[in-house]
Coordinates of C-alpha atoms and ligand atoms in Angstrom, one line a residue:
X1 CA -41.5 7.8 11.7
X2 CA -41.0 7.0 8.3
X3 CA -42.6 3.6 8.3
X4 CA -40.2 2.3 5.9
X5 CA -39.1 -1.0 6.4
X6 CA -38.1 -4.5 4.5
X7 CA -41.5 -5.8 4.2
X8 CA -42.9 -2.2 3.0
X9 CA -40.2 -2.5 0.2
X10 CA -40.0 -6.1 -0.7
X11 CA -44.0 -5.8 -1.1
X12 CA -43.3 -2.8 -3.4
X13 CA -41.2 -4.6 -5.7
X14 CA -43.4 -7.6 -6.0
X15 CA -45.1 -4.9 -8.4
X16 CA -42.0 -5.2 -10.7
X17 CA -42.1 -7.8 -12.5
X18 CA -38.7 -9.6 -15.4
X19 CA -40.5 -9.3 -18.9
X20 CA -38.4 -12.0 -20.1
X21 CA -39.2 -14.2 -17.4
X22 CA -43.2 -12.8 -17.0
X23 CA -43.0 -13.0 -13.5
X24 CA -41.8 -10.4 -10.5
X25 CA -38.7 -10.2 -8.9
X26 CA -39.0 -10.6 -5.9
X27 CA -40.4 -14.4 -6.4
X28 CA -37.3 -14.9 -8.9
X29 CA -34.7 -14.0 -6.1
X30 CA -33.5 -11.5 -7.7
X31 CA -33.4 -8.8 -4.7
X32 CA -30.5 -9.0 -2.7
X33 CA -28.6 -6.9 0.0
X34 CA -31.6 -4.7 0.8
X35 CA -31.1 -2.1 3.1
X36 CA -33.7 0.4 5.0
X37 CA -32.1 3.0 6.7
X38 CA -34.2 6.4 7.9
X39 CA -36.0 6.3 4.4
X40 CA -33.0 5.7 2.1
X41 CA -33.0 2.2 1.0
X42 CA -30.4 0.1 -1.5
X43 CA -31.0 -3.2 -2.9
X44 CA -29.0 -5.4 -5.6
X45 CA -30.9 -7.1 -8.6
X46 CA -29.0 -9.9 -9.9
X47 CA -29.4 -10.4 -13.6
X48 CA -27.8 -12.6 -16.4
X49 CA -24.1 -10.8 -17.1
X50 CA -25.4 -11.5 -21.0
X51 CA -28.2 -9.1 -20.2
X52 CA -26.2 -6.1 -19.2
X53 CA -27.5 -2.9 -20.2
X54 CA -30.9 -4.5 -21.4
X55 CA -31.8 -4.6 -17.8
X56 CA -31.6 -0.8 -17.3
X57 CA -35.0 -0.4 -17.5
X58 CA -35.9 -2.9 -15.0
X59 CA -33.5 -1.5 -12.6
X60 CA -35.6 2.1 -13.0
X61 CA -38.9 0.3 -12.6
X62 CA -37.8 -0.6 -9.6
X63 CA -36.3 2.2 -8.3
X64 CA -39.2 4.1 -9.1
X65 CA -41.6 1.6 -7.1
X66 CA -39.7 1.9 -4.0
X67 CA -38.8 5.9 -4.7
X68 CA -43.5 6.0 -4.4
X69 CA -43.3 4.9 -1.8
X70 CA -44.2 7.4 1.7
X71 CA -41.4 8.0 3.1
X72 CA -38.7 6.7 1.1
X73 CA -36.0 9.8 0.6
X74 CA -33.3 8.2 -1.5
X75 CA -33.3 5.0 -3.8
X76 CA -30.2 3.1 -4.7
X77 CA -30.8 -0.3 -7.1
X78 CA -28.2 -2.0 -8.9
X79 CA -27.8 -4.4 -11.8
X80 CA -25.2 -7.3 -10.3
X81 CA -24.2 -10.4 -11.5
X82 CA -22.8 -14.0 -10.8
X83 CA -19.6 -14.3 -11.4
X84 CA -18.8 -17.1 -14.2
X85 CA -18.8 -20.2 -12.5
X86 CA -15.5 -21.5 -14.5
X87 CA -13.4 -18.4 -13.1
X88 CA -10.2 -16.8 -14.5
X89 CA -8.2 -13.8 -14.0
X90 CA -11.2 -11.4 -15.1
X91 CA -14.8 -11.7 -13.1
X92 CA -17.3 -12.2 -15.4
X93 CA -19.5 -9.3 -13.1
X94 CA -21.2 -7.2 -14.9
X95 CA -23.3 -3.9 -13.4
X96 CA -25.3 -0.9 -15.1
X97 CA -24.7 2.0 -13.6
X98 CA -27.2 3.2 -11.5
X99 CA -29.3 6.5 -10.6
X100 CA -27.4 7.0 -7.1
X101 CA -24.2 4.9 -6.7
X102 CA -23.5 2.5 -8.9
X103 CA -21.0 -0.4 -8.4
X104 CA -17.7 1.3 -7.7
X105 CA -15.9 0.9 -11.7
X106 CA -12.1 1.3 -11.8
X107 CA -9.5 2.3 -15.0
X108 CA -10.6 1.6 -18.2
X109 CA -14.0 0.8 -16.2
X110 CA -13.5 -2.4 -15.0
X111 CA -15.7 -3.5 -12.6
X112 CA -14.7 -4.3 -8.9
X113 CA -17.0 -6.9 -8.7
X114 CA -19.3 -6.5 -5.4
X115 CA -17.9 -3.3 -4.0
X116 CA -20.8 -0.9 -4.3
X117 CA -18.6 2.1 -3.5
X118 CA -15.6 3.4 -2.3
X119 CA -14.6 6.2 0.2
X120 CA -11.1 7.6 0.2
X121 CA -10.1 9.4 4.0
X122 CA -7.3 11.6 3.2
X123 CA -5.2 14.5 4.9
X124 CA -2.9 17.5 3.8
X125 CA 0.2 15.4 6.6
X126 CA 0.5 12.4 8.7
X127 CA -0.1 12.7 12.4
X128 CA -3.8 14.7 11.9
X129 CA -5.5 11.7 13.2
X130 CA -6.4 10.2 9.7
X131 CA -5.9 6.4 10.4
X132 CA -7.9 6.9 13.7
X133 CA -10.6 8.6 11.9
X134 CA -10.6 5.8 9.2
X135 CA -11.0 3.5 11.8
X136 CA -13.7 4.8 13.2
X137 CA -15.3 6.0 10.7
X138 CA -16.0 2.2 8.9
X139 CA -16.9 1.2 12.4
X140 CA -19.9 3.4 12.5
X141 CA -20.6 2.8 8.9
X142 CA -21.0 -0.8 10.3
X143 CA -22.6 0.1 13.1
X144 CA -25.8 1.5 10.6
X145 CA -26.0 -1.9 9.2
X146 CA -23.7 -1.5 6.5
X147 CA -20.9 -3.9 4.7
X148 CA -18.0 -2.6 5.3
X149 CA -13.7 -3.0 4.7
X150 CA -11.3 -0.9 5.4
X151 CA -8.1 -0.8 3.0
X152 CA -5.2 0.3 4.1
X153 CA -3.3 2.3 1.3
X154 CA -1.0 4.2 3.7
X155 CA 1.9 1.9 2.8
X156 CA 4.4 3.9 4.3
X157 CA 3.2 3.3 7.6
X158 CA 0.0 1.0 7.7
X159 CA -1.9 1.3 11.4
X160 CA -5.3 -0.1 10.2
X161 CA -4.0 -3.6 11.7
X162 CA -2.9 -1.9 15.1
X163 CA -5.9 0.4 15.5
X164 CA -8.5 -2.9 14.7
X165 CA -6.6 -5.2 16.6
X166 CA -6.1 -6.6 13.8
X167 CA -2.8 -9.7 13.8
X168 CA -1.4 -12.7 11.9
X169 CA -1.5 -12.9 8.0
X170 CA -4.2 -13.0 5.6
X171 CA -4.5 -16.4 3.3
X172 CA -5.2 -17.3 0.1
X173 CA -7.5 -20.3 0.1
X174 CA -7.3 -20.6 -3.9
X175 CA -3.4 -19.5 -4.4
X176 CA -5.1 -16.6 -6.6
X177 CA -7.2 -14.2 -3.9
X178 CA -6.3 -13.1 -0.5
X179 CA -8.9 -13.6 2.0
X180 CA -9.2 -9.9 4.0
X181 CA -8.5 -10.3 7.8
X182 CA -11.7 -9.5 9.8
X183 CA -12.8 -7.8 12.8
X184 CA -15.8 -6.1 14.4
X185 CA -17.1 -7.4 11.8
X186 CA -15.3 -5.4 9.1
X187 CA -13.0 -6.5 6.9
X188 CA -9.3 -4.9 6.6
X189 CA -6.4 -5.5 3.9
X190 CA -3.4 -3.7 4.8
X191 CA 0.4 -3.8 3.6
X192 CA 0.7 -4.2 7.6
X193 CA -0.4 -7.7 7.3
X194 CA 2.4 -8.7 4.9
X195 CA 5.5 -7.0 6.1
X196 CA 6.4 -6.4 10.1
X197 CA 5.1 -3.2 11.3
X198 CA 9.1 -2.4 12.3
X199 CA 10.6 -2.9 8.5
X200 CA 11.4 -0.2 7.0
X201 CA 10.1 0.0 3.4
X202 CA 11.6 1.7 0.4
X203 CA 8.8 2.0 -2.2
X204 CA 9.4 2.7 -5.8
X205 CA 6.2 4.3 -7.2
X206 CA 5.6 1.2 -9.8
X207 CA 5.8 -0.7 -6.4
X208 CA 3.1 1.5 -4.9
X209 CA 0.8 1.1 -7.7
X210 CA 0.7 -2.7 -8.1
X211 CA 0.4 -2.9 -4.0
X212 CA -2.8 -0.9 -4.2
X213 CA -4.3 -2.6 -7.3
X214 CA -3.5 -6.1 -5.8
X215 CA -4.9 -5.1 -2.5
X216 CA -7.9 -3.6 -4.0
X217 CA -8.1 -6.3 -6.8
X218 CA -6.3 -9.5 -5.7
X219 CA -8.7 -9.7 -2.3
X220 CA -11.5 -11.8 -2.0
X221 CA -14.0 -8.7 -0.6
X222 CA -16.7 -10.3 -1.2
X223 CA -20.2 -7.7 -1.3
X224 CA -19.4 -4.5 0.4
X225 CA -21.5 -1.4 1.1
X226 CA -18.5 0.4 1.5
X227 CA -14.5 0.3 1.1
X228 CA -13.5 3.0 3.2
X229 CA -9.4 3.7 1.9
X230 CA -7.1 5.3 4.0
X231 CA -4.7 7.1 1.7
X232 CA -1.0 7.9 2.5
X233 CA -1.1 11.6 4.3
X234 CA 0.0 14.0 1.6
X235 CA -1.3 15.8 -1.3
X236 CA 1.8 14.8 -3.3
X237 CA 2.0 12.9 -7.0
X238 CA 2.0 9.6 -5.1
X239 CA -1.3 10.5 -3.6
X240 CA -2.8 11.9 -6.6
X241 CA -2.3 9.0 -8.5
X242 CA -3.3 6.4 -6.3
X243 CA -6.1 8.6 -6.1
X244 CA -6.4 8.5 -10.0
X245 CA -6.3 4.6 -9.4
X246 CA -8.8 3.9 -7.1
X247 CA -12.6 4.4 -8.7
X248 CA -13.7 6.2 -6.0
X249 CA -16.9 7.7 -5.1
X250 CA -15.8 10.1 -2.9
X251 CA -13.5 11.4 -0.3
X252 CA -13.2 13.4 3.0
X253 CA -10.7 15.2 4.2
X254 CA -9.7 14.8 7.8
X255 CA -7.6 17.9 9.1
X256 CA -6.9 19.6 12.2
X257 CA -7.5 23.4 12.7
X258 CA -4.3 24.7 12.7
X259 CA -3.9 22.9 9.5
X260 CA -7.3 24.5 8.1
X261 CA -5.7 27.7 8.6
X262 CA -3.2 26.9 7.0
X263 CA -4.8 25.8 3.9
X264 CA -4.1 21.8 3.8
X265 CA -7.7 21.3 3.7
X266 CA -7.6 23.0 0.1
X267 CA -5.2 21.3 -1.4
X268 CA -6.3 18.1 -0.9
X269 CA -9.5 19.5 -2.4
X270 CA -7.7 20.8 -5.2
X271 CA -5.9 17.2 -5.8
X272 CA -9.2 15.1 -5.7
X273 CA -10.8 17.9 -8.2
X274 CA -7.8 17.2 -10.3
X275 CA -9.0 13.2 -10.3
X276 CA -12.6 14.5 -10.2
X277 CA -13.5 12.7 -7.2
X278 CA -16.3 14.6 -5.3
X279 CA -14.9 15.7 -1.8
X280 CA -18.1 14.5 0.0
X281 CA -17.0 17.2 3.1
X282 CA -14.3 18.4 5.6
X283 CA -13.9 16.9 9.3
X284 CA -11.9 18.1 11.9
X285 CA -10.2 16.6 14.4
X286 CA -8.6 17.5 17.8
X287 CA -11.1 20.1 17.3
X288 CA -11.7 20.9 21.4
X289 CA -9.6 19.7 24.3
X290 CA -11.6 17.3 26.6
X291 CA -9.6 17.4 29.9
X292 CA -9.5 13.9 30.9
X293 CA -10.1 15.2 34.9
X294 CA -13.1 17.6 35.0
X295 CA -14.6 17.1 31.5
X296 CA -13.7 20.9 31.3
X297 CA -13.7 21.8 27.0
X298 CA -10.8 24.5 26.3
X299 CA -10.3 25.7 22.7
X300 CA -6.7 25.2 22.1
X301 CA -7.0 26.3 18.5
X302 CA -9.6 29.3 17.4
X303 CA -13.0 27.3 17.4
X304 CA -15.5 27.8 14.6
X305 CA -12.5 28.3 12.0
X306 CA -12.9 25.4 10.2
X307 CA -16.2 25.2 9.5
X308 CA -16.0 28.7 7.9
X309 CA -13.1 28.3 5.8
X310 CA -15.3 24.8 4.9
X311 CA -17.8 27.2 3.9
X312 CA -15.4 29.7 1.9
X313 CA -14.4 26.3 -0.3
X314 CA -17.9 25.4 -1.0
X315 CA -17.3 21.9 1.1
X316 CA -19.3 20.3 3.9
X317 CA -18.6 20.4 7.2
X318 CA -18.8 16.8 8.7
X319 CA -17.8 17.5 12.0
X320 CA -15.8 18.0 14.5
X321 CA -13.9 15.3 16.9
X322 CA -12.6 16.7 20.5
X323 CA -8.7 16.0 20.9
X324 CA -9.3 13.2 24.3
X325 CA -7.2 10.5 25.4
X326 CA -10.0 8.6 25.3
X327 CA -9.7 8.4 21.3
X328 CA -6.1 8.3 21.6
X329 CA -6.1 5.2 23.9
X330 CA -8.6 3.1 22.5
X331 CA -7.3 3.3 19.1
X332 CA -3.5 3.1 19.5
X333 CA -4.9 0.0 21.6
X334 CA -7.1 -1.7 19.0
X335 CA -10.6 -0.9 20.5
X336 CA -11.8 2.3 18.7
X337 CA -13.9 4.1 20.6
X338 CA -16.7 3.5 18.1
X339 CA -16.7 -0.1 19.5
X340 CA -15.5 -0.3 22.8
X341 CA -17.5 2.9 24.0
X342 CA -20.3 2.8 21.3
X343 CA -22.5 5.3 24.3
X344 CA -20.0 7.8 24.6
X345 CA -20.2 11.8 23.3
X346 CA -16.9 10.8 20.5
X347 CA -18.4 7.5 19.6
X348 CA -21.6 9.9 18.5
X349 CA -19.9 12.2 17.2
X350 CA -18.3 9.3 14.7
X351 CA -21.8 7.8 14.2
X352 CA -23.2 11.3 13.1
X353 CA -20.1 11.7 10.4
X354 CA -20.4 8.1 9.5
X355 CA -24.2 9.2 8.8
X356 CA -24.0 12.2 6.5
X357 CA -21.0 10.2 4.9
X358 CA -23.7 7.3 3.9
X359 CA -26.3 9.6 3.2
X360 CA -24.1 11.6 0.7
X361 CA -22.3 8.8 -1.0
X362 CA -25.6 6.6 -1.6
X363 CA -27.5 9.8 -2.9
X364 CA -24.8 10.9 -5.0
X365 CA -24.9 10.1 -8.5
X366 CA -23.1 7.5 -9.8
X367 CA -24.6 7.7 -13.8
X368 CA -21.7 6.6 -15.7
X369 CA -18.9 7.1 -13.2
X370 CA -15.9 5.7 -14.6
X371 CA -12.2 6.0 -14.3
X372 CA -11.6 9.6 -13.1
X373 CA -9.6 11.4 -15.3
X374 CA -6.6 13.8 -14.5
X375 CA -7.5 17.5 -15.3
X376 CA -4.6 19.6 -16.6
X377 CA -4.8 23.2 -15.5
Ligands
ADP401 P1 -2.4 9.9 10.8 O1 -3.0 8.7 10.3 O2 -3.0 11.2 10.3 O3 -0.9 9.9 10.7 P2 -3.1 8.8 13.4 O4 -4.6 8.5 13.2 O5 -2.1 7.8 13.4 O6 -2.7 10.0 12.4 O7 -3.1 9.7 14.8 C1 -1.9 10.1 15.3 C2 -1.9 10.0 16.8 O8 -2.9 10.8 17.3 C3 -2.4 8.6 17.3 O9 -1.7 8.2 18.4 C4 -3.9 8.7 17.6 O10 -4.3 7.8 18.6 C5 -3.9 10.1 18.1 N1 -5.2 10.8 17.8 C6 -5.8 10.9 16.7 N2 -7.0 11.6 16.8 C7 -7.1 11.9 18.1 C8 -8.1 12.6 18.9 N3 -9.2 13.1 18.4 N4 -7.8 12.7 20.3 C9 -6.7 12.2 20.8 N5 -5.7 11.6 20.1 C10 -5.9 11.4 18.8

């Protein structure tokens, strides 16, 4: 028992006080979007977008009061602020970056204003269970008490709006911003939502590009924990640079364990080191077969192979998901498993990954993090 919780940290921050203002923060409401989970804790402090950078030392002081306290294990702060009440085409936001993650920056580091950070969910092909891991994946992430939206970059064949029972079309309440479609309480932007699951779409790569940036940019997220992205399968150019695009904090590669043998998990390590995006670890699905009769677990593929070759590339082992019908049904049907069977062995298994994911990408540091840059080599 920790012993961590709101009170314990609001109380420690009513030690920190605004020198320009003379008094502490907490009375000036300028904590927001605390969150105490198992000793790591993240909070927002909202600041003047004139003050920037000046604030950088208030944002430590407060870290560090929390970061005293017993049982904290991880502190994430960060410097947000109003948007300009007049508007226009660029938010007036404005964040320093912090310790751990800092507000997720994009090319050219402009600021996506509220999204704290972003995980990419990619795979070496399609049909390795990506989307369904995606799914699932930002449902436990909700499930610890987190923000979270799911964006749909697999515009070749979107299945975020199928697998969250997700339908109808996504509005624009100010003709400028998209307001994300909802469910389960996470919010999801897909490609799916604009164009009937049945079209066939022929993408140029310019077209690509300015889908991803309006969907990231163009929609109304509001404050996220987490954007959780899954990318078209493939380790390609199209992938890397949409990976290039996207300021993400991380990523995880979802493969199955042929496919580990056959080295797909390392080239979609090699293509987010290219971006320098920190692969936060290795999952693998249809790991064991669950038969749907006795509950009998046969190893259709040599068990234990992925976490080793994991090891061999110096990448974390998430975990492993079991290849059940279970997972099949209830996602193809718009109920992930995560959800509609939150008690089950799979839906813990997704709530364990979704875990380690958090714990990785809020103690990871952020300092500075700004567009990644392509490595030639
Ligand atoms: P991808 O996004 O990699 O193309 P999908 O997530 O669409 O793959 O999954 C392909 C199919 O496999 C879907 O019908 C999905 O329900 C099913 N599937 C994915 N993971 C599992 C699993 N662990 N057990 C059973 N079926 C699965």
């Amino acid at each position: 028992m920790s012993g961590i919780n709101e009170a314990v940290v609001l109380d420690a921050l009513k030690g920190v006080k605004d020198p320009s203002k003379g008094e502490d923060i907490v009375a000036l409401g300028m904590v927001s979007g605390l969150i105490v989970k198992d000793g790591n804790v993240g909070f927002a402090i909202e600041v003047d977008p004139r003050q920037g950078e000046a604030m950088e030392p208030l944002r430590k002081a407060a870290e560090k009061a929390v970061y005293d306290l017993a049982g904290v294990t991880s502190v994430t702060a960060v410097l947000t602020a109003e948007r300009a009440p007049q508007g226009g085409a660029a938010p007036a936001q404005q964040a320093a970056p912090g310790r751990t993650s800092a507000p997720a920056s994009g090319p050219g580091g402009a600021m996506i204003p509220g999204i704290r950070s972003i995980v990419a969910v990619a795979s070496g092909k399609g049909g390795v269970g990506k989307s369904t891991v995606t799914a699932n994946l930002a449902l436990a992430l909700a499930r610890l008490g987190l923000k979270v939206g799911v964006l749909d970059a697999d515009i070749y064949g979107p299945s975020q709006p199928r697998m969250l029972g997700i339908s109808g079309r996504p509005t624009s309440p100010d003709g400028k911003t998209l307001d994300p479609m909802e469910n389960y309480g996470i919010k999801c932007m897909s490609m799916g939502f604009l164009v009937a699951e049945d079209t066939p779409m022929i993408w140029r790569g310019p077209m690509v590009q300015s889908a991803l940036q309006q969907m990231l940019r163009d929609v109304d997220w509001g404050e996220l924990d987490v954007l959780v992205v899954d990318m078209p399968p493939g380790t390609g150019d199209a992938q890397l640079t949409m990976a290039q695009q996207v300021p993400l904090s991380g990523a995880v590669i979802v493969s199955t364990p042929q496919d580990i043998a056959l080295l797909d998990a390392r080239k979609g390590l090699n293509m987010f080191r290219k971006v320098d995006v920190p692969v936060l670890g290795i999952i693998e699905n249809m790991s064991v077969f669950v038969c749907p009769n006795c509950g009998h677990e046969s190893h259709i593929f040599s068990h234990g192979g992925a976490r080793r070759e994991a090891d061999k590339l110096g990448m974390e082992f998430l975990g492993e998901i079991p290849l059940d019908i279970e997972i099949r049904e209830t996602s193809d049907d718009g109920r992930p498993v995560t959800v509609s069977k939150p008690d089950t062995p799979n839906a813990q298994v997704f709530l364990a990954i979704a875990k380690r994911v958090w714990e990785k990408v809020s103690a990871q540091s952020g300092a500075g993090r700004q567009a990644p840059k392509i490595v030639m080599q």
